[in-house]
Amino acid sequence: MALSAADHVLAMMRIQRRLLATHEPGVRRGTDPEGLHRMRTAARRLRATMRTTRSLLGPPFEPLERELDWLGTVLGKVRDVDVLRAHLRAELRPLDGAGAPVIRRVLAHLETERARARAGVLAALASSRYARLRDGLREALRRPRLAADDVSLVGVARHQFKKLRKAVHALPATPSSRQLHAVRIRVKRARYAAELAEATGGRRGRRFIRKAAALQDILGEHQDAVVAEQRLRQLARTPRGGGPAVRRLLERQRGRRRAAWAAFQDQWPKLERRGRKAWG
């Protein structure tokens, strides 16, 4: 017998809960940055599922949604440093001898920042707050008290796609980084909702998911460039700001942003067509 929408949502959430538990030991040890990324992604997917299916899950899940937001934020502080650190290490290769010390100073600062962020993660995982979240998730998914018998997952996907279209159509000709980051969040929510509806969305739904994932990566590249540029500007204001080397790196980040914006403009119409075909 085919799973109901409620069964499908709960099954997906149980998978993400298991992923949280699977990657927690590695995050505590600090031996696998990718494990931290996967744990954060599991927390975000759980929260996104709760958010988009509130009419089904109801009030018992709302406190868990808030706590997952907290956990994702704590893990994200380490993840954001890891992404920036990897990018700047790659930037070391083409720099000449005069520019390399600038990156090394930034990397040294990031190591200190990462140590503080990692201490925050360890404190969070050792806290009673996290224990309550972990136990609450297990209990809520073991014996769920749903607010409704069922929900249309295609309807959920359609709703999130419409909100994404509205956000993109509201963008000005030259959007700010904040506006594009907000669209990135909408793309992610539309993608996660589509994944919930994948069993009934068919081939068109799967094509939308693939295109949404690609667009999410493009906007992620834009946001990574924004963060890198902000850090480099902070360095430029210090007494040993780096001069031409920092200016060169800043221009590279602006180039990344321009390329990502151009790629978004090229790819968005394709995603919009996929969404219309899949969800109407």
Short mmCIF file of N, CA, C and O in Angstrom, two decimals, residues 43-179:
data_model
loop_
_atom_site.label_atom_id
_atom_site.label_comp_id
_atom_site.label_asym_id
_atom_site.label_seq_id
_atom_site.Cartn_x
_atom_site.Cartn_y
_atom_site.Cartn_z
N ALA A 43 19.72 19.38 10.15
CA ALA A 43 18.94 20.26 11.02
C ALA A 43 18.10 21.23 10.18
O ALA A 43 16.93 21.48 10.50
N ARG A 44 18.69 21.76 9.12
CA ARG A 44 17.97 22.71 8.28
C ARG A 44 16.85 22.04 7.51
O ARG A 44 15.77 22.61 7.33
N ARG A 45 17.08 20.82 7.06
CA ARG A 45 16.03 20.10 6.33
C ARG A 45 14.86 19.75 7.26
O ARG A 45 13.70 19.85 6.88
N LEU A 46 15.20 19.33 8.46
CA LEU A 46 14.15 19.06 9.44
C LEU A 46 13.31 20.31 9.69
O LEU A 46 12.08 20.26 9.71
N ARG A 47 14.00 21.41 9.92
CA ARG A 47 13.28 22.66 10.20
C ARG A 47 12.43 23.08 9.00
O ARG A 47 11.29 23.51 9.14
N ALA A 48 13.00 22.95 7.79
CA ALA A 48 12.26 23.34 6.59
C ALA A 48 11.02 22.48 6.42
O ALA A 48 9.95 22.97 6.03
N THR A 49 11.14 21.18 6.70
CA THR A 49 9.98 20.29 6.58
C THR A 49 8.90 20.67 7.58
O THR A 49 7.71 20.72 7.25
N MET A 50 9.31 20.96 8.81
CA MET A 50 8.34 21.40 9.81
C MET A 50 7.66 22.70 9.40
O MET A 50 6.45 22.87 9.58
N ARG A 51 8.45 23.58 8.84
CA ARG A 51 7.92 24.89 8.46
C ARG A 51 6.90 24.77 7.34
O ARG A 51 5.86 25.44 7.35
N THR A 52 7.19 23.94 6.34
CA THR A 52 6.32 23.87 5.16
C THR A 52 5.13 22.95 5.36
O THR A 52 4.20 22.97 4.55
N THR A 53 5.15 22.14 6.42
CA THR A 53 4.01 21.23 6.65
C THR A 53 3.38 21.49 8.02
O THR A 53 2.91 20.56 8.69
N ARG A 54 3.36 22.74 8.44
CA ARG A 54 2.79 23.08 9.74
C ARG A 54 1.33 22.66 9.87
O ARG A 54 0.87 22.27 10.94
N SER A 55 0.58 22.77 8.77
CA SER A 55 -0.84 22.41 8.83
C SER A 55 -1.02 20.94 9.14
O SER A 55 -2.06 20.53 9.69
N LEU A 56 -0.03 20.13 8.82
CA LEU A 56 -0.08 18.69 9.11
C LEU A 56 0.48 18.39 10.49
O LEU A 56 -0.14 17.67 11.29
N LEU A 57 1.65 18.94 10.79
CA LEU A 57 2.36 18.56 12.02
C LEU A 57 1.76 19.23 13.26
O LEU A 57 1.71 18.63 14.32
N GLY A 58 1.38 20.50 13.11
CA GLY A 58 0.70 21.17 14.20
C GLY A 58 1.62 21.68 15.30
O GLY A 58 2.85 21.57 15.23
N PRO A 59 1.02 22.19 16.40
CA PRO A 59 1.76 22.86 17.49
C PRO A 59 2.85 22.03 18.16
O PRO A 59 3.87 22.61 18.56
N PRO A 60 2.71 20.70 18.33
CA PRO A 60 3.78 19.98 19.04
C PRO A 60 5.16 20.12 18.41
O PRO A 60 6.17 19.98 19.11
N PHE A 61 5.22 20.40 17.12
CA PHE A 61 6.52 20.50 16.45
C PHE A 61 7.08 21.92 16.42
O PHE A 61 8.25 22.10 16.08
N GLU A 62 6.29 22.92 16.78
CA GLU A 62 6.75 24.30 16.66
C GLU A 62 7.94 24.62 17.57
O GLU A 62 8.90 25.27 17.13
N PRO A 63 7.96 24.17 18.84
CA PRO A 63 9.17 24.41 19.65
C PRO A 63 10.41 23.73 19.07
O PRO A 63 11.52 24.27 19.15
N LEU A 64 10.23 22.56 18.48
CA LEU A 64 11.36 21.86 17.87
C LEU A 64 11.90 22.63 16.68
O LEU A 64 13.11 22.67 16.44
N GLU A 65 11.00 23.24 15.92
CA GLU A 65 11.41 24.05 14.78
C GLU A 65 12.31 25.19 15.24
O GLU A 65 13.35 25.47 14.63
N ARG A 66 11.94 25.85 16.31
CA ARG A 66 12.75 26.97 16.83
C ARG A 66 14.11 26.48 17.32
O ARG A 66 15.14 27.14 17.09
N GLU A 67 14.12 25.33 17.97
CA GLU A 67 15.39 24.82 18.49
C GLU A 67 16.31 24.32 17.38
O GLU A 67 17.53 24.41 17.48
N LEU A 68 15.74 23.81 16.32
CA LEU A 68 16.56 23.42 15.16
C LEU A 68 17.18 24.64 14.51
O LEU A 68 18.30 24.57 13.99
N ASP A 69 16.47 25.76 14.52
CA ASP A 69 17.04 27.01 14.02
C ASP A 69 18.26 27.40 14.85
O ASP A 69 19.31 27.79 14.31
N TRP A 70 18.14 27.28 16.16
CA TRP A 70 19.27 27.56 17.06
C TRP A 70 20.45 26.65 16.75
O TRP A 70 21.59 27.11 16.61
N LEU A 71 20.20 25.34 16.62
CA LEU A 71 21.28 24.40 16.35
C LEU A 71 21.94 24.69 15.02
O LEU A 71 23.18 24.68 14.91
N GLY A 72 21.15 24.95 13.98
CA GLY A 72 21.71 25.26 12.67
C GLY A 72 22.58 26.50 12.70
O GLY A 72 23.63 26.57 12.04
N THR A 73 22.17 27.50 13.49
CA THR A 73 22.96 28.73 13.60
C THR A 73 24.31 28.46 14.27
O THR A 73 25.35 28.96 13.83
N VAL A 74 24.29 27.67 15.35
CA VAL A 74 25.53 27.34 16.06
C VAL A 74 26.49 26.58 15.14
O VAL A 74 27.68 26.91 15.05
N LEU A 75 25.99 25.57 14.46
CA LEU A 75 26.83 24.80 13.54
C LEU A 75 27.29 25.65 12.37
O LEU A 75 28.41 25.49 11.86
N GLY A 76 26.44 26.57 11.93
CA GLY A 76 26.76 27.41 10.78
C GLY A 76 27.94 28.33 11.01
O GLY A 76 28.65 28.69 10.06
N LYS A 77 28.18 28.71 12.25
CA LYS A 77 29.32 29.60 12.53
C LYS A 77 30.64 28.92 12.21
O LYS A 77 31.57 29.57 11.72
N VAL A 78 30.72 27.63 12.46
CA VAL A 78 31.92 26.88 12.10
C VAL A 78 31.95 26.64 10.59
O VAL A 78 32.99 26.82 9.94
N ARG A 79 30.82 26.24 10.04
CA ARG A 79 30.76 25.94 8.61
C ARG A 79 31.13 27.16 7.77
O ARG A 79 31.88 27.04 6.78
N ASP A 80 30.65 28.33 8.13
CA ASP A 80 30.95 29.53 7.35
C ASP A 80 32.45 29.83 7.34
O ASP A 80 33.01 30.23 6.31
N VAL A 81 33.10 29.64 8.49
CA VAL A 81 34.54 29.85 8.55
C VAL A 81 35.27 28.82 7.69
O VAL A 81 36.22 29.14 6.98
N ASP A 82 34.81 27.58 7.72
CA ASP A 82 35.44 26.53 6.92
C ASP A 82 35.37 26.85 5.42
O ASP A 82 36.35 26.65 4.69
N VAL A 83 34.23 27.33 4.97
CA VAL A 83 34.06 27.66 3.55
C VAL A 83 35.00 28.80 3.16
O VAL A 83 35.69 28.74 2.13
N LEU A 84 35.04 29.84 3.97
CA LEU A 84 35.90 30.97 3.67
C LEU A 84 37.37 30.58 3.72
O LEU A 84 38.18 30.97 2.87
N ARG A 85 37.73 29.77 4.70
CA ARG A 85 39.12 29.34 4.84
C ARG A 85 39.56 28.53 3.62
O ARG A 85 40.67 28.73 3.10
N ALA A 86 38.71 27.64 3.14
CA ALA A 86 39.05 26.84 1.97
C ALA A 86 39.25 27.71 0.74
O ALA A 86 40.17 27.50 -0.06
N HIS A 87 38.38 28.72 0.59
CA HIS A 87 38.51 29.62 -0.57
C HIS A 87 39.81 30.41 -0.51
O HIS A 87 40.52 30.52 -1.52
N LEU A 88 40.13 30.94 0.65
CA LEU A 88 41.34 31.77 0.76
C LEU A 88 42.61 30.93 0.61
O LEU A 88 43.61 31.41 0.08
N ARG A 89 42.56 29.70 1.05
CA ARG A 89 43.72 28.83 0.82
C ARG A 89 43.94 28.61 -0.67
O ARG A 89 45.09 28.58 -1.14
N ALA A 90 42.85 28.48 -1.41
CA ALA A 90 42.98 28.34 -2.86
C ALA A 90 43.53 29.62 -3.48
O ALA A 90 44.26 29.57 -4.48
N GLU A 91 43.21 30.76 -2.88
CA GLU A 91 43.70 32.04 -3.41
C GLU A 91 45.19 32.21 -3.21
O GLU A 91 45.84 33.02 -3.90
N LEU A 92 45.77 31.46 -2.28
CA LEU A 92 47.22 31.56 -2.05
C LEU A 92 48.02 31.14 -3.26
O LEU A 92 49.09 31.69 -3.53
N ARG A 93 47.51 30.17 -4.01
CA ARG A 93 48.30 29.57 -5.09
C ARG A 93 48.72 30.57 -6.16
O ARG A 93 49.89 30.62 -6.53
N PRO A 94 47.78 31.38 -6.70
CA PRO A 94 48.20 32.28 -7.77
C PRO A 94 48.85 33.57 -7.30
O PRO A 94 49.33 34.36 -8.12
N LEU A 95 48.87 33.83 -5.98
CA LEU A 95 49.44 35.09 -5.51
C LEU A 95 50.97 35.07 -5.57
O LEU A 95 51.61 34.04 -5.37
N ASP A 96 51.54 36.26 -5.81
CA ASP A 96 52.99 36.36 -5.78
C ASP A 96 53.46 36.46 -4.33
O ASP A 96 52.66 36.50 -3.40
N GLY A 97 54.74 36.54 -4.14
CA GLY A 97 55.30 36.56 -2.80
C GLY A 97 54.84 37.71 -1.95
O GLY A 97 54.72 37.60 -0.74
N ALA A 98 54.54 38.86 -2.58
CA ALA A 98 54.12 40.04 -1.82
C ALA A 98 52.70 39.89 -1.30
O ALA A 98 52.35 40.45 -0.26
N GLY A 99 51.86 39.15 -2.01
CA GLY A 99 50.46 39.05 -1.62
C GLY A 99 50.16 37.92 -0.66
O GLY A 99 49.20 38.00 0.11
N ALA A 100 50.98 36.86 -0.70
CA ALA A 100 50.69 35.69 0.12
C ALA A 100 50.61 35.98 1.61
O ALA A 100 49.74 35.43 2.30
N PRO A 101 51.48 36.83 2.18
CA PRO A 101 51.38 37.10 3.63
C PRO A 101 50.03 37.68 4.05
O PRO A 101 49.60 37.46 5.19
N VAL A 102 49.38 38.39 3.15
CA VAL A 102 48.07 38.95 3.48
C VAL A 102 47.08 37.83 3.75
O VAL A 102 46.35 37.84 4.76
N ILE A 103 47.04 36.85 2.86
CA ILE A 103 46.12 35.73 3.03
C ILE A 103 46.48 34.96 4.29
O ILE A 103 45.61 34.51 5.03
N ARG A 104 47.77 34.81 4.55
CA ARG A 104 48.17 34.05 5.73
C ARG A 104 47.71 34.75 7.00
O ARG A 104 47.34 34.09 7.98
N ARG A 105 47.72 36.08 7.02
CA ARG A 105 47.23 36.80 8.19
C ARG A 105 45.73 36.57 8.37
O ARG A 105 45.25 36.39 9.48
N VAL A 106 45.00 36.61 7.25
CA VAL A 106 43.56 36.36 7.33
C VAL A 106 43.30 34.95 7.82
O VAL A 106 42.43 34.71 8.68
N LEU A 107 44.06 33.98 7.29
CA LEU A 107 43.87 32.59 7.69
C LEU A 107 44.17 32.40 9.17
O LEU A 107 43.47 31.64 9.87
N ALA A 108 45.20 33.07 9.67
CA ALA A 108 45.52 32.97 11.10
C ALA A 108 44.37 33.50 11.94
O ALA A 108 44.01 32.92 12.97
N HIS A 109 43.78 34.62 11.50
CA HIS A 109 42.63 35.17 12.21
C HIS A 109 41.46 34.20 12.16
O HIS A 109 40.75 34.01 13.16
N LEU A 110 41.24 33.56 11.01
CA LEU A 110 40.13 32.63 10.87
C LEU A 110 40.33 31.39 11.75
O LEU A 110 39.34 30.82 12.24
N GLU A 111 41.57 30.96 11.93
CA GLU A 111 41.82 29.82 12.81
C GLU A 111 41.37 30.14 14.23
O GLU A 111 40.75 29.31 14.91
N THR A 112 41.67 31.36 14.67
CA THR A 112 41.23 31.78 16.01
C THR A 112 39.72 31.84 16.08
O THR A 112 39.11 31.39 17.06
N GLU A 113 39.11 32.41 15.04
CA GLU A 113 37.66 32.51 15.01
C GLU A 113 37.01 31.13 14.99
O GLU A 113 35.99 30.89 15.65
N ARG A 114 37.60 30.21 14.22
CA ARG A 114 37.03 28.86 14.16
C ARG A 114 37.13 28.16 15.51
O ARG A 114 36.20 27.43 15.90
N ALA A 115 38.21 28.38 16.21
CA ALA A 115 38.37 27.76 17.52
C ALA A 115 37.26 28.24 18.46
O ALA A 115 36.69 27.43 19.23
N ARG A 116 36.95 29.52 18.41
CA ARG A 116 35.86 30.05 19.25
C ARG A 116 34.52 29.46 18.83
O ARG A 116 33.70 29.09 19.68
N ALA A 117 34.29 29.39 17.52
CA ALA A 117 33.02 28.85 17.03
C ALA A 117 32.90 27.37 17.38
O ALA A 117 31.82 26.90 17.75
N ARG A 118 34.00 26.64 17.29
CA ARG A 118 33.96 25.21 17.63
C ARG A 118 33.69 25.03 19.12
O ARG A 118 32.96 24.11 19.52
N ALA A 119 34.26 25.89 19.95
CA ALA A 119 33.97 25.82 21.39
C ALA A 119 32.48 26.03 21.63
O ALA A 119 31.88 25.39 22.50
N GLY A 120 31.87 26.93 20.83
CA GLY A 120 30.43 27.15 20.94
C GLY A 120 29.63 25.92 20.55
O GLY A 120 28.61 25.61 21.17
N VAL A 121 30.09 25.21 19.52
CA VAL A 121 29.41 23.97 19.10
C VAL A 121 29.49 22.93 20.20
O VAL A 121 28.49 22.28 20.55
N LEU A 122 30.68 22.75 20.78
CA LEU A 122 30.85 21.74 21.83
C LEU A 122 30.00 22.07 23.04
O LEU A 122 29.40 21.18 23.66
N ALA A 123 29.94 23.36 23.38
CA ALA A 123 29.11 23.76 24.52
C ALA A 123 27.63 23.49 24.23
O ALA A 123 26.89 23.05 25.10
N ALA A 124 27.22 23.76 22.98
CA ALA A 124 25.81 23.53 22.61
C ALA A 124 25.47 22.05 22.68
O ALA A 124 24.42 21.66 23.22
N LEU A 125 26.35 21.19 22.15
CA LEU A 125 26.08 19.76 22.14
C LEU A 125 26.11 19.15 23.54
O LEU A 125 25.50 18.09 23.77
N ALA A 126 26.80 19.80 24.46
CA ALA A 126 26.87 19.31 25.83
C ALA A 126 25.75 19.89 26.71
O ALA A 126 25.62 19.50 27.87
N SER A 127 24.94 20.76 26.14
CA SER A 127 23.94 21.49 26.94
C SER A 127 22.66 20.69 27.13
O SER A 127 22.34 19.79 26.34
N SER A 128 21.94 21.05 28.17
CA SER A 128 20.62 20.46 28.39
C SER A 128 19.65 20.88 27.29
O SER A 128 18.71 20.14 26.97
N ARG A 129 19.89 22.03 26.69
CA ARG A 129 19.03 22.49 25.60
C ARG A 129 19.10 21.52 24.43
O ARG A 129 18.07 21.16 23.84
N TYR A 130 20.30 21.12 24.05
CA TYR A 130 20.44 20.16 22.96
C TYR A 130 19.87 18.81 23.34
O TYR A 130 19.22 18.14 22.51
N ALA A 131 20.07 18.40 24.59
CA ALA A 131 19.51 17.11 25.03
C ALA A 131 17.99 17.11 24.92
O ALA A 131 17.38 16.12 24.50
N ARG A 132 17.38 18.25 25.28
CA ARG A 132 15.92 18.34 25.17
C ARG A 132 15.48 18.29 23.71
O ARG A 132 14.46 17.68 23.37
N LEU A 133 16.25 18.95 22.84
CA LEU A 133 15.92 18.91 21.41
C LEU A 133 16.03 17.50 20.87
O LEU A 133 15.12 17.01 20.18
N ARG A 134 17.10 16.83 21.19
CA ARG A 134 17.31 15.46 20.70
C ARG A 134 16.22 14.52 21.20
O ARG A 134 15.64 13.75 20.42
N ASP A 135 15.90 14.62 22.49
CA ASP A 135 14.86 13.77 23.05
C ASP A 135 13.48 14.14 22.52
O ASP A 135 12.63 13.27 22.27
N GLY A 136 13.26 15.44 22.34
CA GLY A 136 11.97 15.89 21.82
C GLY A 136 11.72 15.42 20.40
O GLY A 136 10.60 15.04 20.05
N LEU A 137 12.76 15.45 19.58
CA LEU A 137 12.63 14.94 18.21
C LEU A 137 12.31 13.46 18.20
O LEU A 137 11.43 13.00 17.46
N ARG A 138 13.03 12.71 19.01
CA ARG A 138 12.80 11.27 19.05
C ARG A 138 11.37 10.95 19.47
O ARG A 138 10.69 10.12 18.85
N GLU A 139 10.90 11.63 20.51
CA GLU A 139 9.56 11.35 21.00
C GLU A 139 8.48 11.81 20.01
O GLU A 139 7.49 11.10 19.78
N ALA A 140 8.68 13.01 19.44
CA ALA A 140 7.68 13.54 18.51
C ALA A 140 7.53 12.67 17.27
O ALA A 140 6.43 12.52 16.73
N LEU A 141 8.64 12.07 16.82
CA LEU A 141 8.58 11.23 15.63
C LEU A 141 8.22 9.79 15.95
O LEU A 141 7.77 9.06 15.07
N ARG A 142 8.41 9.41 17.19
CA ARG A 142 8.01 8.04 17.58
C ARG A 142 6.50 7.94 17.75
O ARG A 142 5.88 6.97 17.31
N ARG A 143 5.92 8.97 18.37
CA ARG A 143 4.47 8.97 18.58
C ARG A 143 3.91 10.33 18.17
O ARG A 143 3.56 11.16 19.01
N PRO A 144 3.86 10.59 16.87
CA PRO A 144 3.42 11.92 16.41
C PRO A 144 1.93 12.16 16.68
O PRO A 144 1.10 11.27 16.48
N ARG A 145 1.64 13.36 17.15
CA ARG A 145 0.25 13.80 17.32
C ARG A 145 -0.01 14.87 16.27
O ARG A 145 0.30 16.04 16.46
N LEU A 146 -0.53 14.43 15.13
CA LEU A 146 -0.67 15.31 13.99
C LEU A 146 -1.90 16.19 14.11
O LEU A 146 -2.91 15.81 14.71
N ALA A 147 -1.82 17.37 13.50
CA ALA A 147 -2.94 18.32 13.52
C ALA A 147 -3.96 18.02 12.44
O ALA A 147 -5.08 18.51 12.49
N ALA A 148 -3.58 17.23 11.44
CA ALA A 148 -4.49 16.89 10.34
C ALA A 148 -4.21 15.46 9.91
O ALA A 148 -3.14 14.90 10.19
N ASP A 149 -5.18 14.87 9.25
CA ASP A 149 -5.01 13.49 8.78
C ASP A 149 -4.04 13.40 7.61
O ASP A 149 -3.34 12.41 7.44
N ASP A 150 -4.02 14.44 6.78
CA ASP A 150 -3.17 14.39 5.60
C ASP A 150 -2.97 15.80 5.06
O ASP A 150 -3.58 16.76 5.54
N VAL A 151 -2.12 15.92 4.06
CA VAL A 151 -1.85 17.19 3.41
C VAL A 151 -1.43 16.90 1.98
O VAL A 151 -0.89 15.82 1.70
N SER A 152 -1.68 17.84 1.09
CA SER A 152 -1.24 17.68 -0.30
C SER A 152 0.21 18.14 -0.43
O SER A 152 0.49 19.34 -0.32
N LEU A 153 1.11 17.20 -0.64
CA LEU A 153 2.52 17.58 -0.78
C LEU A 153 2.76 18.34 -2.08
O LEU A 153 3.63 19.22 -2.14
N VAL A 154 2.01 18.01 -3.12
CA VAL A 154 2.10 18.80 -4.35
C VAL A 154 1.64 20.23 -4.08
O VAL A 154 2.23 21.19 -4.57
N GLY A 155 0.59 20.37 -3.26
CA GLY A 155 0.13 21.70 -2.89
C GLY A 155 1.19 22.47 -2.11
O GLY A 155 1.36 23.68 -2.31
N VAL A 156 1.90 21.78 -1.22
CA VAL A 156 2.98 22.41 -0.47
C VAL A 156 4.08 22.88 -1.42
O VAL A 156 4.60 24.01 -1.32
N ALA A 157 4.47 22.01 -2.36
CA ALA A 157 5.50 22.38 -3.33
C ALA A 157 5.05 23.55 -4.20
O ALA A 157 5.84 24.46 -4.49
N ARG A 158 3.80 23.53 -4.61
CA ARG A 158 3.27 24.62 -5.43
C ARG A 158 3.31 25.95 -4.66
O ARG A 158 3.69 26.98 -5.21
N HIS A 159 2.93 25.89 -3.40
CA HIS A 159 2.92 27.11 -2.57
C HIS A 159 4.32 27.70 -2.43
O HIS A 159 4.52 28.91 -2.57
N GLN A 160 5.30 26.84 -2.17
CA GLN A 160 6.68 27.33 -2.01
C GLN A 160 7.23 27.85 -3.33
O GLN A 160 7.99 28.84 -3.34
N PHE A 161 6.87 27.22 -4.43
CA PHE A 161 7.31 27.71 -5.74
C PHE A 161 6.72 29.08 -6.03
O PHE A 161 7.40 29.98 -6.53
N LYS A 162 5.46 29.28 -5.70
CA LYS A 162 4.83 30.59 -5.92
C LYS A 162 5.50 31.67 -5.09
O LYS A 162 5.68 32.81 -5.55
N LYS A 163 5.87 31.34 -3.85
CA LYS A 163 6.56 32.32 -3.00
C LYS A 163 7.94 32.64 -3.58
O LYS A 163 8.39 33.80 -3.52
N LEU A 164 8.60 31.64 -4.15
CA LEU A 164 9.89 31.87 -4.80
C LEU A 164 9.72 32.79 -6.00
O LEU A 164 10.48 33.76 -6.17
N ARG A 165 8.74 32.51 -6.86
CA ARG A 165 8.51 33.36 -8.04
C ARG A 165 8.24 34.80 -7.63
O ARG A 165 8.76 35.74 -8.24
N LYS A 166 7.44 34.97 -6.60
CA LYS A 166 7.11 36.32 -6.13
C LYS A 166 8.36 37.06 -5.67
O LYS A 166 8.55 38.24 -5.98
N ALA A 167 9.23 36.35 -4.95
CA ALA A 167 10.47 36.97 -4.47
C ALA A 167 11.39 37.36 -5.61
O ALA A 167 11.99 38.45 -5.61
N VAL A 168 11.51 36.50 -6.62
CA VAL A 168 12.39 36.80 -7.75
C VAL A 168 11.83 37.95 -8.58
O VAL A 168 12.56 38.87 -8.98
N HIS A 169 10.53 37.94 -8.82
CA HIS A 169 9.92 39.00 -9.62
C HIS A 169 9.97 40.35 -8.93
O HIS A 169 9.89 41.40 -9.58
N ALA A 170 10.12 40.35 -7.61
CA ALA A 170 10.21 41.60 -6.86
C ALA A 170 11.63 42.16 -6.83
O ALA A 170 11.83 43.29 -6.35
N LEU A 171 12.61 41.42 -7.34
CA LEU A 171 13.99 41.91 -7.32
C LEU A 171 14.13 43.15 -8.21
O LEU A 171 13.61 43.18 -9.32
N PRO A 172 14.88 44.14 -7.74
CA PRO A 172 15.18 45.29 -8.62
C PRO A 172 16.20 44.90 -9.69
O PRO A 172 16.75 43.80 -9.67
N ALA A 173 16.45 45.82 -10.59
CA ALA A 173 17.39 45.54 -11.68
C ALA A 173 18.78 45.21 -11.14
O ALA A 173 19.50 44.37 -11.70
N THR A 174 19.16 45.87 -10.06
CA THR A 174 20.45 45.61 -9.43
C THR A 174 20.19 45.26 -7.97
O THR A 174 20.20 46.13 -7.10
N PRO A 175 19.96 44.00 -7.67
CA PRO A 175 19.60 43.62 -6.30
C PRO A 175 20.79 43.68 -5.35
O PRO A 175 21.95 43.54 -5.77
N SER A 176 20.50 43.89 -4.09
CA SER A 176 21.54 43.88 -3.07
C SER A 176 21.89 42.43 -2.73
O SER A 176 21.16 41.49 -3.05
N SER A 177 23.01 42.27 -2.05
CA SER A 177 23.40 40.93 -1.62
C SER A 177 22.38 40.36 -0.64
O SER A 177 22.11 39.16 -0.64
N ARG A 178 21.79 41.22 0.19
CA ARG A 178 20.77 40.77 1.13
C ARG A 178 19.54 40.23 0.40
O ARG A 178 18.96 39.22 0.77
N GLN A 179 19.14 40.93 -0.67
CA GLN A 179 17.97 40.49 -1.44
C GLN A 179 18.23 39.16 -2.14
O GLN A 179 17.36 38.28 -2.17
#
